Amino acid sequence: MNRRANPAAGDWLGSAAVLAGLIVLWWAASSAGWVSRVFLPTPQATLESLAEGLNLGGRGDGELLAFTLATVSRMLEGWLLASLFGVLLGAAIGVSPGVRVWVQPTLEFIRPLPASALLPPAISIFGLNPAMVLFVVAFGATWPVLLATVHGFAAVEPRLAEVARCLQMRRAAFVWKIGLPNALPDILAGMRLSMTISLIVAVVGEMIASQSGLGQAILLAARAFRASDLFAGIVLLGLIGFTSNALLSLAEKKLLRWQRP
């Protein structure tokens, strides 16, 4: 038991040491004047701005907390839409070689398009509103889930497909009982990557479309040379990304525990 726990504890200690080293380097660079505090605040100033923005201990107006909730809500909504659409379309493409041959070139043409490149046409269609940002977030986050789902369903053991045909199993039953369990590891990996992309695109959309959120807060802080507020927003984005990835990793372990020997 201890042998299994020690490597994990060592990994956590190593990660904590690297993070502590980066914070010390940050403190030294800002305190010693290697970089002007106009551009690089001290960690203490960043924590104070973070506490005020989140209204911790009754200090501050809590404006940063409202921005954070708006960004997280936009990220989750776009990610859920992308996951649903990606799994459904990916399953339809993955179980049908004919459909895959016809649709694959179109997908490969659209997939490289950056989500940020769609912001101008999305603005012309939807206007400067939350629906526009949500559409762009969902578009950018769809591809990892879609491609992972197609790969997972296409990689089903051919003999299982033959057995399903011999048993005259319906297509829906094949997808649910054989295809989905086989594709689940790929789908979950795609969903983890999709979550990261949804956060990035949500922040970029808030910056460009002037929508309430951490993206807008960071942009306004940069324009006003409020370095501590800027870094407070960046720290929050890092915490959101870390927390969401950790939760999805935990869910992945729970859902795939049947794979462990």
PDB file of C-alpha atoms in Angstrom:
ATOM      1  CA  MET A   1       0.000   0.000   0.000  1.00  0.00           C
ATOM      2  CA  ASN A   2       2.779   2.398   0.927  1.00  0.00           C
ATOM      3  CA  ARG A   3       4.716   1.512  -2.187  1.00  0.00           C
ATOM      4  CA  ARG A   4       1.790   2.607  -4.309  1.00  0.00           C
ATOM      5  CA  ALA A   5       1.229   5.817  -2.349  1.00  0.00           C
ATOM      6  CA  ASN A   6       4.849   6.981  -2.244  1.00  0.00           C
ATOM      7  CA  PRO A   7       5.259   7.703  -5.980  1.00  0.00           C
ATOM      8  CA  ALA A   8       2.098   9.810  -5.996  1.00  0.00           C
ATOM      9  CA  ALA A   9       3.238  11.707  -2.896  1.00  0.00           C
ATOM     10  CA  GLY A  10       6.613  12.274  -4.527  1.00  0.00           C
ATOM     11  CA  ASP A  11       4.967  13.633  -7.650  1.00  0.00           C
ATOM     12  CA  TRP A  12       2.874  16.063  -5.605  1.00  0.00           C
ATOM     13  CA  LEU A  13       5.923  17.223  -3.648  1.00  0.00           C
ATOM     14  CA  GLY A  14       7.872  17.716  -6.863  1.00  0.00           C
ATOM     15  CA  SER A  15       5.043  19.729  -8.419  1.00  0.00           C
ATOM     16  CA  ALA A  16       4.739  21.855  -5.280  1.00  0.00           C
ATOM     17  CA  ALA A  17       8.491  22.480  -5.310  1.00  0.00           C
ATOM     18  CA  VAL A  18       8.414  23.647  -8.936  1.00  0.00           C
ATOM     19  CA  LEU A  19       5.472  25.962  -8.211  1.00  0.00           C
ATOM     20  CA  ALA A  20       7.203  27.363  -5.138  1.00  0.00           C
ATOM     21  CA  GLY A  21      10.351  27.962  -7.168  1.00  0.00           C
ATOM     22  CA  LEU A  22       8.417  29.897  -9.800  1.00  0.00           C
ATOM     23  CA  ILE A  23       6.751  32.036  -7.123  1.00  0.00           C
ATOM     24  CA  VAL A  24      10.129  32.783  -5.527  1.00  0.00           C
ATOM     25  CA  LEU A  25      11.540  33.764  -8.921  1.00  0.00           C
ATOM     26  CA  TRP A  26       8.496  35.972  -9.519  1.00  0.00           C
ATOM     27  CA  TRP A  27       8.951  37.632  -6.118  1.00  0.00           C
ATOM     28  CA  ALA A  28      12.664  38.197  -6.734  1.00  0.00           C
ATOM     29  CA  ALA A  29      12.108  39.669 -10.204  1.00  0.00           C
ATOM     30  CA  SER A  30       9.469  42.124  -8.994  1.00  0.00           C
ATOM     31  CA  SER A  31      11.027  43.015  -5.639  1.00  0.00           C
ATOM     32  CA  ALA A  32      14.559  43.492  -6.963  1.00  0.00           C
ATOM     33  CA  GLY A  33      13.342  45.637  -9.835  1.00  0.00           C
ATOM     34  CA  TRP A  34      14.469  43.271 -12.594  1.00  0.00           C
ATOM     35  CA  VAL A  35      11.111  44.058 -14.190  1.00  0.00           C
ATOM     36  CA  SER A  36       9.193  47.263 -13.499  1.00  0.00           C
ATOM     37  CA  ARG A  37       6.271  46.804 -11.107  1.00  0.00           C
ATOM     38  CA  VAL A  38       4.148  48.660 -13.636  1.00  0.00           C
ATOM     39  CA  PHE A  39       4.288  45.440 -15.654  1.00  0.00           C
ATOM     40  CA  LEU A  40       5.123  42.804 -13.027  1.00  0.00           C
ATOM     41  CA  PRO A  41       3.537  43.239  -9.574  1.00  0.00           C
ATOM     42  CA  THR A  42       4.731  41.401  -6.507  1.00  0.00           C
ATOM     43  CA  PRO A  43       2.945  38.196  -5.472  1.00  0.00           C
ATOM     44  CA  GLN A  44       1.683  40.024  -2.388  1.00  0.00           C
ATOM     45  CA  ALA A  45       0.054  42.760  -4.492  1.00  0.00           C
ATOM     46  CA  THR A  46      -1.510  40.143  -6.734  1.00  0.00           C
ATOM     47  CA  LEU A  47      -2.958  38.274  -3.755  1.00  0.00           C
ATOM     48  CA  GLU A  48      -4.356  41.513  -2.342  1.00  0.00           C
ATOM     49  CA  SER A  49      -6.060  42.318  -5.648  1.00  0.00           C
ATOM     50  CA  LEU A  50      -7.361  38.765  -5.779  1.00  0.00           C
ATOM     51  CA  ALA A  51      -8.792  38.994  -2.264  1.00  0.00           C
ATOM     52  CA  GLU A  52     -10.429  42.341  -2.991  1.00  0.00           C
ATOM     53  CA  GLY A  53     -11.845  41.207  -6.314  1.00  0.00           C
ATOM     54  CA  LEU A  54     -13.308  38.037  -4.793  1.00  0.00           C
ATOM     55  CA  ASN A  55     -14.509  39.949  -1.706  1.00  0.00           C
ATOM     56  CA  LEU A  56     -12.675  37.590   0.614  1.00  0.00           C
ATOM     57  CA  GLY A  57     -13.045  38.562   4.239  1.00  0.00           C
ATOM     58  CA  GLY A  58     -15.504  41.309   3.326  1.00  0.00           C
ATOM     59  CA  ARG A  59     -12.844  43.337   1.527  1.00  0.00           C
ATOM     60  CA  GLY A  60     -13.562  44.711  -1.918  1.00  0.00           C
ATOM     61  CA  ASP A  61     -16.626  44.813  -4.129  1.00  0.00           C
ATOM     62  CA  GLY A  62     -16.513  41.225  -5.425  1.00  0.00           C
ATOM     63  CA  GLU A  63     -16.493  42.382  -9.052  1.00  0.00           C
ATOM     64  CA  LEU A  64     -13.843  39.819  -9.984  1.00  0.00           C
ATOM     65  CA  LEU A  65     -16.027  37.065  -8.556  1.00  0.00           C
ATOM     66  CA  ALA A  66     -18.889  38.077 -10.862  1.00  0.00           C
ATOM     67  CA  PHE A  67     -16.511  38.077 -13.833  1.00  0.00           C
ATOM     68  CA  THR A  68     -15.242  34.632 -12.848  1.00  0.00           C
ATOM     69  CA  LEU A  69     -18.729  33.177 -12.590  1.00  0.00           C
ATOM     70  CA  ALA A  70     -19.627  34.616 -16.007  1.00  0.00           C
ATOM     71  CA  THR A  71     -16.549  33.048 -17.633  1.00  0.00           C
ATOM     72  CA  VAL A  72     -17.054  29.671 -15.951  1.00  0.00           C
ATOM     73  CA  SER A  73     -20.720  29.640 -16.950  1.00  0.00           C
ATOM     74  CA  ARG A  74     -19.865  30.482 -20.573  1.00  0.00           C
ATOM     75  CA  MET A  75     -17.108  27.875 -20.618  1.00  0.00           C
ATOM     76  CA  LEU A  76     -19.334  25.113 -19.220  1.00  0.00           C
ATOM     77  CA  GLU A  77     -22.257  25.890 -21.512  1.00  0.00           C
ATOM     78  CA  GLY A  78     -20.053  25.844 -24.605  1.00  0.00           C
ATOM     79  CA  TRP A  79     -18.294  22.675 -23.444  1.00  0.00           C
ATOM     80  CA  LEU A  80     -21.551  20.832 -22.789  1.00  0.00           C
ATOM     81  CA  LEU A  81     -22.940  21.798 -26.205  1.00  0.00           C
ATOM     82  CA  ALA A  82     -19.681  20.787 -27.878  1.00  0.00           C
ATOM     83  CA  SER A  83     -19.565  17.463 -26.029  1.00  0.00           C
ATOM     84  CA  LEU A  84     -23.159  16.591 -26.896  1.00  0.00           C
ATOM     85  CA  PHE A  85     -22.816  17.528 -30.559  1.00  0.00           C
ATOM     86  CA  GLY A  86     -19.376  15.941 -30.884  1.00  0.00           C
ATOM     87  CA  VAL A  87     -20.427  12.602 -29.393  1.00  0.00           C
ATOM     88  CA  LEU A  88     -23.641  12.349 -31.424  1.00  0.00           C
ATOM     89  CA  LEU A  89     -22.063  13.309 -34.743  1.00  0.00           C
ATOM     90  CA  GLY A  90     -18.898  11.342 -34.024  1.00  0.00           C
ATOM     91  CA  ALA A  91     -20.903   8.205 -33.241  1.00  0.00           C
ATOM     92  CA  ALA A  92     -22.910   8.592 -36.464  1.00  0.00           C
ATOM     93  CA  ILE A  93     -19.710   8.953 -38.493  1.00  0.00           C
ATOM     94  CA  GLY A  94     -17.742   6.308 -36.614  1.00  0.00           C
ATOM     95  CA  VAL A  95     -20.224   3.440 -37.003  1.00  0.00           C
ATOM     96  CA  SER A  96     -20.717   4.016 -40.734  1.00  0.00           C
ATOM     97  CA  PRO A  97     -17.622   3.657 -42.956  1.00  0.00           C
ATOM     98  CA  GLY A  98     -19.567   5.057 -45.909  1.00  0.00           C
ATOM     99  CA  VAL A  99     -20.563   8.220 -44.058  1.00  0.00           C
ATOM    100  CA  ARG A 100     -17.008   8.557 -42.763  1.00  0.00           C
ATOM    101  CA  VAL A 101     -15.575   8.486 -46.283  1.00  0.00           C
ATOM    102  CA  TRP A 102     -18.009  11.155 -47.459  1.00  0.00           C
ATOM    103  CA  VAL A 103     -17.781  13.472 -44.435  1.00  0.00           C
ATOM    104  CA  GLN A 104     -14.104  13.143 -43.455  1.00  0.00           C
ATOM    105  CA  PRO A 105     -12.724  15.544 -46.131  1.00  0.00           C
ATOM    106  CA  THR A 106     -15.176  18.259 -45.102  1.00  0.00           C
ATOM    107  CA  LEU A 107     -14.262  17.813 -41.442  1.00  0.00           C
ATOM    108  CA  GLU A 108     -10.563  18.022 -42.254  1.00  0.00           C
ATOM    109  CA  PHE A 109     -11.235  21.249 -44.174  1.00  0.00           C
ATOM    110  CA  ILE A 110     -13.150  22.905 -41.318  1.00  0.00           C
ATOM    111  CA  ARG A 111     -11.123  21.541 -38.398  1.00  0.00           C
ATOM    112  CA  PRO A 112      -7.970  23.686 -38.873  1.00  0.00           C
ATOM    113  CA  LEU A 113      -9.992  26.911 -38.798  1.00  0.00           C
ATOM    114  CA  PRO A 114      -9.155  28.803 -35.576  1.00  0.00           C
ATOM    115  CA  ALA A 115     -12.218  29.523 -33.484  1.00  0.00           C
ATOM    116  CA  SER A 116     -11.088  33.147 -33.146  1.00  0.00           C
ATOM    117  CA  ALA A 117     -11.222  33.492 -36.957  1.00  0.00           C
ATOM    118  CA  LEU A 118     -14.968  32.870 -36.760  1.00  0.00           C
ATOM    119  CA  LEU A 119     -15.549  35.808 -34.429  1.00  0.00           C
ATOM    120  CA  PRO A 120     -16.057  38.421 -37.203  1.00  0.00           C
ATOM    121  CA  PRO A 121     -18.657  36.371 -39.135  1.00  0.00           C
ATOM    122  CA  ALA A 122     -20.262  35.306 -35.851  1.00  0.00           C
ATOM    123  CA  ILE A 123     -20.545  38.956 -34.818  1.00  0.00           C
ATOM    124  CA  SER A 124     -22.205  39.801 -38.149  1.00  0.00           C
ATOM    125  CA  ILE A 125     -24.693  36.945 -37.694  1.00  0.00           C
ATOM    126  CA  PHE A 126     -25.460  37.048 -33.971  1.00  0.00           C
ATOM    127  CA  GLY A 127     -24.300  40.552 -33.033  1.00  0.00           C
ATOM    128  CA  LEU A 128     -22.298  41.470 -29.952  1.00  0.00           C
ATOM    129  CA  ASN A 129     -24.141  39.317 -27.439  1.00  0.00           C
ATOM    130  CA  PRO A 130     -23.522  36.248 -25.260  1.00  0.00           C
ATOM    131  CA  ALA A 131     -25.031  33.921 -27.894  1.00  0.00           C
ATOM    132  CA  MET A 132     -22.249  34.859 -30.303  1.00  0.00           C
ATOM    133  CA  VAL A 133     -19.500  33.981 -27.819  1.00  0.00           C
ATOM    134  CA  LEU A 134     -21.289  30.759 -26.882  1.00  0.00           C
ATOM    135  CA  PHE A 135     -21.455  29.716 -30.534  1.00  0.00           C
ATOM    136  CA  VAL A 136     -17.730  30.323 -31.058  1.00  0.00           C
ATOM    137  CA  VAL A 137     -16.839  28.488 -27.833  1.00  0.00           C
ATOM    138  CA  ALA A 138     -18.960  25.496 -28.821  1.00  0.00           C
ATOM    139  CA  PHE A 139     -17.460  25.445 -32.319  1.00  0.00           C
ATOM    140  CA  GLY A 140     -13.873  25.535 -31.067  1.00  0.00           C
ATOM    141  CA  ALA A 141     -14.477  22.912 -28.366  1.00  0.00           C
ATOM    142  CA  THR A 142     -16.356  20.469 -30.614  1.00  0.00           C
ATOM    143  CA  TRP A 143     -13.405  19.148 -32.590  1.00  0.00           C
ATOM    144  CA  PRO A 144     -11.472  17.256 -29.907  1.00  0.00           C
ATOM    145  CA  VAL A 145     -14.643  15.425 -28.837  1.00  0.00           C
ATOM    146  CA  LEU A 146     -15.804  14.802 -32.400  1.00  0.00           C
ATOM    147  CA  LEU A 147     -12.511  13.416 -33.673  1.00  0.00           C
ATOM    148  CA  ALA A 148     -11.931  11.348 -30.537  1.00  0.00           C
ATOM    149  CA  THR A 149     -15.428   9.852 -30.821  1.00  0.00           C
ATOM    150  CA  VAL A 150     -14.935   9.002 -34.502  1.00  0.00           C
ATOM    151  CA  HIS A 151     -11.641   7.307 -33.690  1.00  0.00           C
ATOM    152  CA  GLY A 152     -13.100   5.382 -30.769  1.00  0.00           C
ATOM    153  CA  PHE A 153     -16.053   4.023 -32.740  1.00  0.00           C
ATOM    154  CA  ALA A 154     -13.944   3.283 -35.813  1.00  0.00           C
ATOM    155  CA  ALA A 155     -11.514   1.273 -33.689  1.00  0.00           C
ATOM    156  CA  VAL A 156     -14.126  -1.262 -32.544  1.00  0.00           C
ATOM    157  CA  GLU A 157     -12.824  -4.808 -32.981  1.00  0.00           C
ATOM    158  CA  PRO A 158     -14.154  -6.080 -36.349  1.00  0.00           C
ATOM    159  CA  ARG A 159     -15.060  -9.434 -34.818  1.00  0.00           C
ATOM    160  CA  LEU A 160     -17.396  -7.674 -32.393  1.00  0.00           C
ATOM    161  CA  ALA A 161     -19.145  -6.035 -35.342  1.00  0.00           C
ATOM    162  CA  GLU A 162     -19.464  -9.464 -36.993  1.00  0.00           C
ATOM    163  CA  VAL A 163     -20.956 -10.932 -33.828  1.00  0.00           C
ATOM    164  CA  ALA A 164     -23.435  -8.040 -33.657  1.00  0.00           C
ATOM    165  CA  ARG A 165     -24.501  -8.729 -37.236  1.00  0.00           C
ATOM    166  CA  CYS A 166     -24.896 -12.449 -36.523  1.00  0.00           C
ATOM    167  CA  LEU A 167     -27.087 -11.606 -33.555  1.00  0.00           C
ATOM    168  CA  GLN A 168     -29.056  -9.181 -35.745  1.00  0.00           C
ATOM    169  CA  MET A 169     -28.345  -6.434 -33.266  1.00  0.00           C
ATOM    170  CA  ARG A 170     -29.872  -3.105 -34.175  1.00  0.00           C
ATOM    171  CA  ARG A 171     -27.589  -0.195 -34.935  1.00  0.00           C
ATOM    172  CA  ALA A 172     -28.704   1.720 -31.823  1.00  0.00           C
ATOM    173  CA  ALA A 173     -28.056  -1.337 -29.618  1.00  0.00           C
ATOM    174  CA  PHE A 174     -24.616  -1.807 -31.200  1.00  0.00           C
ATOM    175  CA  VAL A 175     -23.732   1.829 -30.540  1.00  0.00           C
ATOM    176  CA  TRP A 176     -24.899   1.700 -26.912  1.00  0.00           C
ATOM    177  CA  LYS A 177     -23.638  -1.746 -25.856  1.00  0.00           C
ATOM    178  CA  ILE A 178     -20.461  -2.153 -27.909  1.00  0.00           C
ATOM    179  CA  GLY A 179     -19.412   1.071 -29.608  1.00  0.00           C
ATOM    180  CA  LEU A 180     -19.808   3.492 -26.705  1.00  0.00           C
ATOM    181  CA  PRO A 181     -17.872   1.423 -24.107  1.00  0.00           C
ATOM    182  CA  ASN A 182     -15.081   0.944 -26.655  1.00  0.00           C
ATOM    183  CA  ALA A 183     -14.966   4.657 -27.523  1.00  0.00           C
ATOM    184  CA  LEU A 184     -15.389   5.967 -23.956  1.00  0.00           C
ATOM    185  CA  PRO A 185     -11.648   6.340 -23.166  1.00  0.00           C
ATOM    186  CA  ASP A 186     -11.143   8.365 -26.355  1.00  0.00           C
ATOM    187  CA  ILE A 187     -14.280  10.421 -25.717  1.00  0.00           C
ATOM    188  CA  LEU A 188     -13.231  11.331 -22.178  1.00  0.00           C
ATOM    189  CA  ALA A 189      -9.742  12.301 -23.344  1.00  0.00           C
ATOM    190  CA  GLY A 190     -11.301  14.495 -26.022  1.00  0.00           C
ATOM    191  CA  MET A 191     -13.620  16.084 -23.473  1.00  0.00           C
ATOM    192  CA  ARG A 192     -10.672  17.021 -21.237  1.00  0.00           C
ATOM    193  CA  LEU A 193      -8.942  18.750 -24.140  1.00  0.00           C
ATOM    194  CA  SER A 194     -12.242  20.333 -25.148  1.00  0.00           C
ATOM    195  CA  MET A 195     -12.647  21.869 -21.687  1.00  0.00           C
ATOM    196  CA  THR A 196      -9.284  23.633 -22.001  1.00  0.00           C
ATOM    197  CA  ILE A 197     -10.160  24.952 -25.459  1.00  0.00           C
ATOM    198  CA  SER A 198     -13.558  26.176 -24.265  1.00  0.00           C
ATOM    199  CA  LEU A 199     -11.882  28.235 -21.522  1.00  0.00           C
ATOM    200  CA  ILE A 200      -9.382  29.751 -23.952  1.00  0.00           C
ATOM    201  CA  VAL A 201     -12.002  30.625 -26.571  1.00  0.00           C
ATOM    202  CA  ALA A 202     -14.378  32.030 -23.927  1.00  0.00           C
ATOM    203  CA  VAL A 203     -11.683  34.428 -22.696  1.00  0.00           C
ATOM    204  CA  VAL A 204     -10.730  35.496 -26.237  1.00  0.00           C
ATOM    205  CA  GLY A 205     -14.389  36.010 -27.115  1.00  0.00           C
ATOM    206  CA  GLU A 206     -14.926  38.161 -24.029  1.00  0.00           C
ATOM    207  CA  MET A 207     -11.946  40.302 -24.974  1.00  0.00           C
ATOM    208  CA  ILE A 208     -12.989  40.827 -28.577  1.00  0.00           C
ATOM    209  CA  ALA A 209     -16.760  41.047 -28.125  1.00  0.00           C
ATOM    210  CA  SER A 210     -16.660  43.113 -24.892  1.00  0.00           C
ATOM    211  CA  GLN A 211     -18.673  40.555 -22.938  1.00  0.00           C
ATOM    212  CA  SER A 212     -18.614  40.430 -19.154  1.00  0.00           C
ATOM    213  CA  GLY A 213     -16.039  37.954 -17.885  1.00  0.00           C
ATOM    214  CA  LEU A 214     -12.418  37.453 -16.943  1.00  0.00           C
ATOM    215  CA  GLY A 215     -11.304  38.165 -20.505  1.00  0.00           C
ATOM    216  CA  GLN A 216     -12.824  41.628 -20.385  1.00  0.00           C
ATOM    217  CA  ALA A 217     -11.494  42.223 -16.849  1.00  0.00           C
ATOM    218  CA  ILE A 218      -7.942  41.296 -17.890  1.00  0.00           C
ATOM    219  CA  LEU A 219      -8.121  43.480 -20.997  1.00  0.00           C
ATOM    220  CA  LEU A 220      -9.385  46.504 -19.058  1.00  0.00           C
ATOM    221  CA  ALA A 221      -6.727  46.006 -16.376  1.00  0.00           C
ATOM    222  CA  ALA A 222      -4.003  45.856 -19.036  1.00  0.00           C
ATOM    223  CA  ARG A 223      -5.230  49.054 -20.703  1.00  0.00           C
ATOM    224  CA  ALA A 224      -5.274  50.865 -17.354  1.00  0.00           C
ATOM    225  CA  PHE A 225      -1.835  49.488 -16.332  1.00  0.00           C
ATOM    226  CA  ARG A 226      -3.327  47.821 -13.253  1.00  0.00           C
ATOM    227  CA  ALA A 227      -0.766  45.044 -13.178  1.00  0.00           C
ATOM    228  CA  SER A 228      -1.925  43.474  -9.921  1.00  0.00           C
ATOM    229  CA  ASP A 229      -5.511  43.180 -11.199  1.00  0.00           C
ATOM    230  CA  LEU A 230      -4.207  41.773 -14.479  1.00  0.00           C
ATOM    231  CA  PHE A 231      -2.193  39.067 -12.745  1.00  0.00           C
ATOM    232  CA  ALA A 232      -5.075  38.319 -10.377  1.00  0.00           C
ATOM    233  CA  GLY A 233      -7.221  37.502 -13.416  1.00  0.00           C
ATOM    234  CA  ILE A 234      -4.473  35.325 -14.877  1.00  0.00           C
ATOM    235  CA  VAL A 235      -4.132  33.439 -11.599  1.00  0.00           C
ATOM    236  CA  LEU A 236      -7.883  32.830 -11.579  1.00  0.00           C
ATOM    237  CA  LEU A 237      -7.760  31.476 -15.131  1.00  0.00           C
ATOM    238  CA  GLY A 238      -5.008  29.081 -14.098  1.00  0.00           C
ATOM    239  CA  LEU A 239      -7.023  27.929 -11.098  1.00  0.00           C
ATOM    240  CA  ILE A 240     -10.118  27.384 -13.248  1.00  0.00           C
ATOM    241  CA  GLY A 241      -8.141  25.327 -15.757  1.00  0.00           C
ATOM    242  CA  PHE A 242      -6.416  23.280 -13.054  1.00  0.00           C
ATOM    243  CA  THR A 243      -9.633  22.598 -11.143  1.00  0.00           C
ATOM    244  CA  SER A 244     -11.660  21.638 -14.208  1.00  0.00           C
ATOM    245  CA  ASN A 245      -8.930  19.297 -15.450  1.00  0.00           C
ATOM    246  CA  ALA A 246      -8.604  17.684 -12.009  1.00  0.00           C
ATOM    247  CA  LEU A 247     -12.363  17.105 -11.778  1.00  0.00           C
ATOM    248  CA  LEU A 248     -12.511  15.588 -15.259  1.00  0.00           C
ATOM    249  CA  SER A 249      -9.517  13.395 -14.477  1.00  0.00           C
ATOM    250  CA  LEU A 250     -11.279  12.134 -11.351  1.00  0.00           C
ATOM    251  CA  ALA A 251     -14.475  11.478 -13.324  1.00  0.00           C
ATOM    252  CA  GLU A 252     -12.455   9.637 -15.971  1.00  0.00           C
ATOM    253  CA  LYS A 253     -10.928   7.339 -13.359  1.00  0.00           C
ATOM    254  CA  LYS A 254     -14.383   6.619 -11.931  1.00  0.00           C
ATOM    255  CA  LEU A 255     -15.971   5.887 -15.309  1.00  0.00           C
ATOM    256  CA  LEU A 256     -13.077   3.767 -16.547  1.00  0.00           C
ATOM    257  CA  ARG A 257     -12.431   1.801 -13.371  1.00  0.00           C
ATOM    258  CA  TRP A 258     -13.676  -1.328 -15.192  1.00  0.00           C
ATOM    259  CA  GLN A 259     -10.547  -1.145 -17.364  1.00  0.00           C
ATOM    260  CA  ARG A 260      -8.182  -1.551 -14.429  1.00  0.00           C
ATOM    261  CA  PRO A 261      -7.076  -5.130 -13.727  1.00  0.00           C
TER     262      PRO A 261
END
